[in-house]
Short mmCIF file of C-alpha atoms in Angstrom, two decimals:
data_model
loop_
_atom_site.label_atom_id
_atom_site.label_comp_id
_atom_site.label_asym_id
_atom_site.label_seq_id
_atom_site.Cartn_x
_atom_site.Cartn_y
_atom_site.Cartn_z
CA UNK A 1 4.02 25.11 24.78
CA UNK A 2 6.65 23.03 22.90
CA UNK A 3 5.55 21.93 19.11
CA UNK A 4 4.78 18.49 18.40
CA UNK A 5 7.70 16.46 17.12
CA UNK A 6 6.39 14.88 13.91
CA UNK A 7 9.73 13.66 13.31
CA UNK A 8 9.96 9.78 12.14
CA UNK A 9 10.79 7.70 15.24
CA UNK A 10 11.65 4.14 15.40
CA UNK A 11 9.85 2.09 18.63
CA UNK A 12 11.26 2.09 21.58
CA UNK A 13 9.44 -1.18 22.93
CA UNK A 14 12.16 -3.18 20.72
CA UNK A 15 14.25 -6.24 22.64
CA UNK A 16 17.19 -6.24 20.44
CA UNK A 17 19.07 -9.28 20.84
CA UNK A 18 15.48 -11.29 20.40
CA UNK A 19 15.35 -9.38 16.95
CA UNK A 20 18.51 -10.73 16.17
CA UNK A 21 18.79 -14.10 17.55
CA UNK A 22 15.78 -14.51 14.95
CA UNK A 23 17.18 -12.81 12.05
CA UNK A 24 20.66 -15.05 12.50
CA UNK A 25 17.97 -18.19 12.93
CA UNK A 26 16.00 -17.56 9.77
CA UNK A 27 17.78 -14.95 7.58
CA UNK A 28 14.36 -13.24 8.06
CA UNK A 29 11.70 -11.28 10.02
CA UNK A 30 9.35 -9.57 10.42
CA UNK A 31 9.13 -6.74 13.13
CA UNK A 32 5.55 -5.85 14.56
CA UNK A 33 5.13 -1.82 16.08
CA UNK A 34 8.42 -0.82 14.33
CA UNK A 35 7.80 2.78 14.50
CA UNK A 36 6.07 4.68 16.76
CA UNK A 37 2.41 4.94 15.39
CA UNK A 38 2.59 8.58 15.12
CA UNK A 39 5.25 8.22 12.32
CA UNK A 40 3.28 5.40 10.49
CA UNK A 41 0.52 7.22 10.27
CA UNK A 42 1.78 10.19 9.08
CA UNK A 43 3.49 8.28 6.10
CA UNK A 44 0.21 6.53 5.21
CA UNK A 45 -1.29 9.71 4.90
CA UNK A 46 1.62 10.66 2.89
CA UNK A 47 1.03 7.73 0.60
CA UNK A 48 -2.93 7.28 0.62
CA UNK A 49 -2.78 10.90 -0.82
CA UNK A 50 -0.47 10.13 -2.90
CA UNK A 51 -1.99 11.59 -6.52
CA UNK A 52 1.01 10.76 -8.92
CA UNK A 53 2.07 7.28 -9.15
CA UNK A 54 4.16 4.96 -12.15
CA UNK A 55 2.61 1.97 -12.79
CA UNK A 56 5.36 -0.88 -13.66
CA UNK A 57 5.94 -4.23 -15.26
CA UNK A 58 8.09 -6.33 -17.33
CA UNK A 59 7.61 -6.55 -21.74
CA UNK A 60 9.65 -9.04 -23.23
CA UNK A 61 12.07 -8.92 -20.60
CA UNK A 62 12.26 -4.92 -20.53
CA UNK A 63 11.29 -2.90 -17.79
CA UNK A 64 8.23 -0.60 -18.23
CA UNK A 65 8.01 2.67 -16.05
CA UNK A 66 4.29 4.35 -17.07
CA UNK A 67 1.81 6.99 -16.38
CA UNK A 68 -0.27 4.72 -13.84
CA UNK A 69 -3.01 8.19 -14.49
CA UNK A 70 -2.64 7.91 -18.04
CA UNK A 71 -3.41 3.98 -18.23
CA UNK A 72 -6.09 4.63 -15.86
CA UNK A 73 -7.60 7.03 -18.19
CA UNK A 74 -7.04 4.49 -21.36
CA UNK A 75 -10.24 3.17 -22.68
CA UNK A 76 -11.53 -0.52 -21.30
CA UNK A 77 -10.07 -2.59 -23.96
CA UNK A 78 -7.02 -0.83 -24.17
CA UNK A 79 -6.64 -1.56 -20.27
CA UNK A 80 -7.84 -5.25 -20.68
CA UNK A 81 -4.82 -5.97 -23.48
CA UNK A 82 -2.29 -4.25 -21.07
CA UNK A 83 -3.63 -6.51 -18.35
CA UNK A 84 -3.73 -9.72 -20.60
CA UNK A 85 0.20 -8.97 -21.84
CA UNK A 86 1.31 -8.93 -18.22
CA UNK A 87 -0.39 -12.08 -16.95
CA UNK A 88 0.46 -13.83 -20.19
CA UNK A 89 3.99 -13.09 -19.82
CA UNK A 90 3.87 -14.14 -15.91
CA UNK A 91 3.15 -17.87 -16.70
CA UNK A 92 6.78 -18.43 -17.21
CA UNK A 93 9.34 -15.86 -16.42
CA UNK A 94 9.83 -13.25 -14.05
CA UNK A 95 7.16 -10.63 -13.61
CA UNK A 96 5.75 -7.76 -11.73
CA UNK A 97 3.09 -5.32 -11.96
CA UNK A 98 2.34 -2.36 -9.73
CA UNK A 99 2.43 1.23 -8.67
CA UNK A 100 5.07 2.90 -7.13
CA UNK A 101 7.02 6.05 -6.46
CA UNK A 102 10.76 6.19 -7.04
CA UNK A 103 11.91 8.11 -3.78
CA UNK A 104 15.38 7.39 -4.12
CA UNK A 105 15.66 8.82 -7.51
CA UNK A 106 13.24 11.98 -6.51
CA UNK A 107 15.42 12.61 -3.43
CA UNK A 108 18.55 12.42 -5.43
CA UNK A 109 17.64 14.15 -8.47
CA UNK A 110 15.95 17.29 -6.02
CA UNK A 111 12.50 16.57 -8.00
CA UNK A 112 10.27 17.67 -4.81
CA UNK A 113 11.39 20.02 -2.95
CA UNK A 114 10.07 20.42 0.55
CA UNK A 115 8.25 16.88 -0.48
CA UNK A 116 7.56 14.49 2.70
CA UNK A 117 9.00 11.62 0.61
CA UNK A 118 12.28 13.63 1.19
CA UNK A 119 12.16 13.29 5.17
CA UNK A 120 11.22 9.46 4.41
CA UNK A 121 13.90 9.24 2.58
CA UNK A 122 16.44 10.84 5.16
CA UNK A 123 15.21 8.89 8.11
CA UNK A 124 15.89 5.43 6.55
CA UNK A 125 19.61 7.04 5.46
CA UNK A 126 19.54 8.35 9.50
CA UNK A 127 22.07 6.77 11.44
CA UNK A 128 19.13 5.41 13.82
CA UNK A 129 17.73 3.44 10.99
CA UNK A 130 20.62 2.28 9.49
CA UNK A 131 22.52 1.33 13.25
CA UNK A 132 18.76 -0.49 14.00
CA UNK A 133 19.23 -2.70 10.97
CA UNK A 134 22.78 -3.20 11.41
CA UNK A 135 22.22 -4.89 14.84
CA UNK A 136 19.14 -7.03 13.85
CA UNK A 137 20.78 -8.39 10.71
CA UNK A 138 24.61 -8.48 12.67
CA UNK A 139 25.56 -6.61 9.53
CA UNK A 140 27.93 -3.76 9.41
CA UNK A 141 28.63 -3.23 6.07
CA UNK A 142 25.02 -2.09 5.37
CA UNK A 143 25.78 1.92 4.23
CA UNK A 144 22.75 3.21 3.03
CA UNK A 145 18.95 2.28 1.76
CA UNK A 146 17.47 3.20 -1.11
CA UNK A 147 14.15 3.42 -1.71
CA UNK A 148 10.50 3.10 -3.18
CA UNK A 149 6.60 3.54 -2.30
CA UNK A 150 4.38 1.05 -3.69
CA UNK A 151 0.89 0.38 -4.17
CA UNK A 152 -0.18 -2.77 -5.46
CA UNK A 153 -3.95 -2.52 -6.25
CA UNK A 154 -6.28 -5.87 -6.86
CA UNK A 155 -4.96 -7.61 -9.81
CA UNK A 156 -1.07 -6.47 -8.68
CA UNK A 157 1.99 -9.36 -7.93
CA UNK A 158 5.46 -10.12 -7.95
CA UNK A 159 6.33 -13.35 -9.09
CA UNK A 160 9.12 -15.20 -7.58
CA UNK A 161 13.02 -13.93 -7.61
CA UNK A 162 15.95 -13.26 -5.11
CA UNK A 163 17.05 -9.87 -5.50
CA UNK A 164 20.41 -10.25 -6.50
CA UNK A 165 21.67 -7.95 -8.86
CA UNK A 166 25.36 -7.70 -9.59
CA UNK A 167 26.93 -4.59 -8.75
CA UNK A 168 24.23 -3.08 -6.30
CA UNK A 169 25.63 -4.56 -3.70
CA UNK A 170 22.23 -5.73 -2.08
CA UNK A 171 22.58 -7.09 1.90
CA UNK A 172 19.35 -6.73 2.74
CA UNK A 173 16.01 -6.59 1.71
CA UNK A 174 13.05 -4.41 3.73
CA UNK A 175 9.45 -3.58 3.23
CA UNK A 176 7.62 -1.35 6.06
CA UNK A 177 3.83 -2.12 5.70
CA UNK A 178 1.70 0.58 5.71
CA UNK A 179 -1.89 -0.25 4.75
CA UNK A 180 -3.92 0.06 7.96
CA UNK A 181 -6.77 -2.57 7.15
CA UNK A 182 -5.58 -6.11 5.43
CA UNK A 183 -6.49 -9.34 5.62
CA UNK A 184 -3.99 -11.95 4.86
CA UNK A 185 -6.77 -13.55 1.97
CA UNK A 186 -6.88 -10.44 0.35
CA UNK A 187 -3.12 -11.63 -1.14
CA UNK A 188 -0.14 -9.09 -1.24
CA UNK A 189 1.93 -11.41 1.07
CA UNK A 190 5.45 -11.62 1.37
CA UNK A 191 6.48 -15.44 0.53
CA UNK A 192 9.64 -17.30 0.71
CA UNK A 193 10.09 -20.17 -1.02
CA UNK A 194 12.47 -23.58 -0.10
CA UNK A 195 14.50 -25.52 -2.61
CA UNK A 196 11.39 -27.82 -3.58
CA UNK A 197 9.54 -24.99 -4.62
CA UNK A 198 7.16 -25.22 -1.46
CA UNK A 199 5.91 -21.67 0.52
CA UNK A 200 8.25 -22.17 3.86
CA UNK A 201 6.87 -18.82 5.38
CA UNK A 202 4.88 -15.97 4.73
CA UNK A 203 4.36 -12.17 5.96
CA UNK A 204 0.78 -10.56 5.75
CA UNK A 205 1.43 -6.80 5.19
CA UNK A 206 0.72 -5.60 8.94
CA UNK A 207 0.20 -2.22 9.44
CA UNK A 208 3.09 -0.43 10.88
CA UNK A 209 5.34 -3.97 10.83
CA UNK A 210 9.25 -4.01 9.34
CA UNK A 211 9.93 -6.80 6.78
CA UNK A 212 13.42 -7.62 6.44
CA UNK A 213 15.35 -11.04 4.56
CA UNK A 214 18.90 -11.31 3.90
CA UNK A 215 19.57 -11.13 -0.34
CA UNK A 216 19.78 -13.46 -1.98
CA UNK A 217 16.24 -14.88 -0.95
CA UNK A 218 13.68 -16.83 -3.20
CA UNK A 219 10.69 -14.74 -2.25
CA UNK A 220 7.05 -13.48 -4.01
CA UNK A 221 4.35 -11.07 -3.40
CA UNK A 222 0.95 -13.15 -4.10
CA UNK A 223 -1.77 -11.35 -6.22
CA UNK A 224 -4.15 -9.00 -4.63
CA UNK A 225 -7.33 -10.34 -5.23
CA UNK A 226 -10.56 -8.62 -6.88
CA UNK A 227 -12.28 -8.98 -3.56
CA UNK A 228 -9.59 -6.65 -1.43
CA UNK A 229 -10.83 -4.42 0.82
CA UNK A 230 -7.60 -1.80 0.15
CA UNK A 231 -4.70 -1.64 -1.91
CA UNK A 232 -0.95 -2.46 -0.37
CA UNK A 233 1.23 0.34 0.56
CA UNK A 234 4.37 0.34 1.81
CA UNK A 235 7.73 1.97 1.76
CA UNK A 236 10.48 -0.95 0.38
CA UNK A 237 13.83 -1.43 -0.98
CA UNK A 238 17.10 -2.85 -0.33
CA UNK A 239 20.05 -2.28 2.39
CA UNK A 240 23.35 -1.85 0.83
CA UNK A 241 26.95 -1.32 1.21
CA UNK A 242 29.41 0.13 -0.22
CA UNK A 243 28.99 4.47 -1.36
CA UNK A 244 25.61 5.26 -2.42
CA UNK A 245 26.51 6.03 -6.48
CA UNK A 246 23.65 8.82 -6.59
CA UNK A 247 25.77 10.94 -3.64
#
């Protein structure tokens, strides 16, 4: 009897030219059933497990990449000042704060070997991933994805920004939802903003659903709330052309 393929599969149940006569109408979607549940589930798993994560956030403009164990194992106060820093320094310039696993660095710099984050990794640099965004987003210049697993816990946000960075040569911007219980008032939604500041749309993280927006995009992640049943996972990053630098 042949052995199971537990390889990661896109959907077939996809209509193409609907995807993309939405992207081109919005500069956005969001893609419900995007891989076949077998392969969701078997990256949740891969992520719910997940025992070693960074924890992240911005001080005085600088990037922060910690020991989201350690901090867990710092005394209350301790914890209480990080937390206070972060949302103090949210009010009024760019912010973030969550946990998350740098799978394009891992991958590149060989740091787990025979890791499943590896195979995540390869399937969204697959040519069936990379042709499947290409169509949907009418964009052939998109090369190769890089990538991250997050977990944003209650308490966790992105405050609003567009992704443009110069020199990364960002097209596109993806997040694959991954948490198999959520509620769209538990927070952690995608939002996109208009010129007048207003929320024009917003994602709830749907379990096994493919985010994508074109960069640059004025977009958010609300705040998971205390009351959250879960914490967020997903797999996220950015399409981009040009040769990946880390090859």
């Amino acid at each position: 009897m042949p052995a199971a393929d537990t390889s990661i599969r896109i959907s077939s149940a996809h209509d193409m030219e609907a995807l993309q006569r939405q992207f081109q109408q919005h500069g956005r979607i969001q893609i419900r059933d995007f891989l076949r549940l077998a392969s969701a589930d078997a990256i949740c798993q891969a992520l719910t497990t997940q025992k070693r994560w960074n924890m992240v956030y911005m001080d005085g403009g600088n990037h922060v990449d910690a020991d989201a164990n350690a901090i867990a194992r710092w005394p209350r106060n301790q914890r209480d000042k990080l937390r206070k820093l972060v949302y103090s320094q949210a009010t009024d310039r760019f912010q973030y704060w969550y946990a998350t696993v740098p799978i394009y660095d891992i991958y590149h710099q060989k740091q787990l070997p025979g890791h499943y984050f590896n195979e995540i990794f390869e399937f969204l640099n697959s040519s069936e991933f990379l042709e499947f965004t290409r169509v949907v987003t009418d964009d052939d210049s998109i090369s190769f994805a890089d990538a991250q697993a997050t977990r944003f816990d209650p308490g966790h946000f992105l405050t609003g920004h567009d992704d443009a960075v110069a020199g990364k040569n960002r097209r596109v911007a993806y997040v694959i939802s991954l948490s198999p219980v959520w509620r769209a008032d538990w927070g952690g939604c995608l939002q996109f903003m208009n010129s007048l500041g207003n929320i024009e749309e917003g994602y709830s993280p749907t379990y096994n659903a493919l985010s994508m927006f074109r960069v640059p995009s004025d977009h958010s992640v609300s705040m998971v709330v205390p009351y959250a049943g879960a914490s967020r996972y997903s797999i996220t990053g950015w399409l981009r052309s040009g040769e990946d630098p880390k090859r």
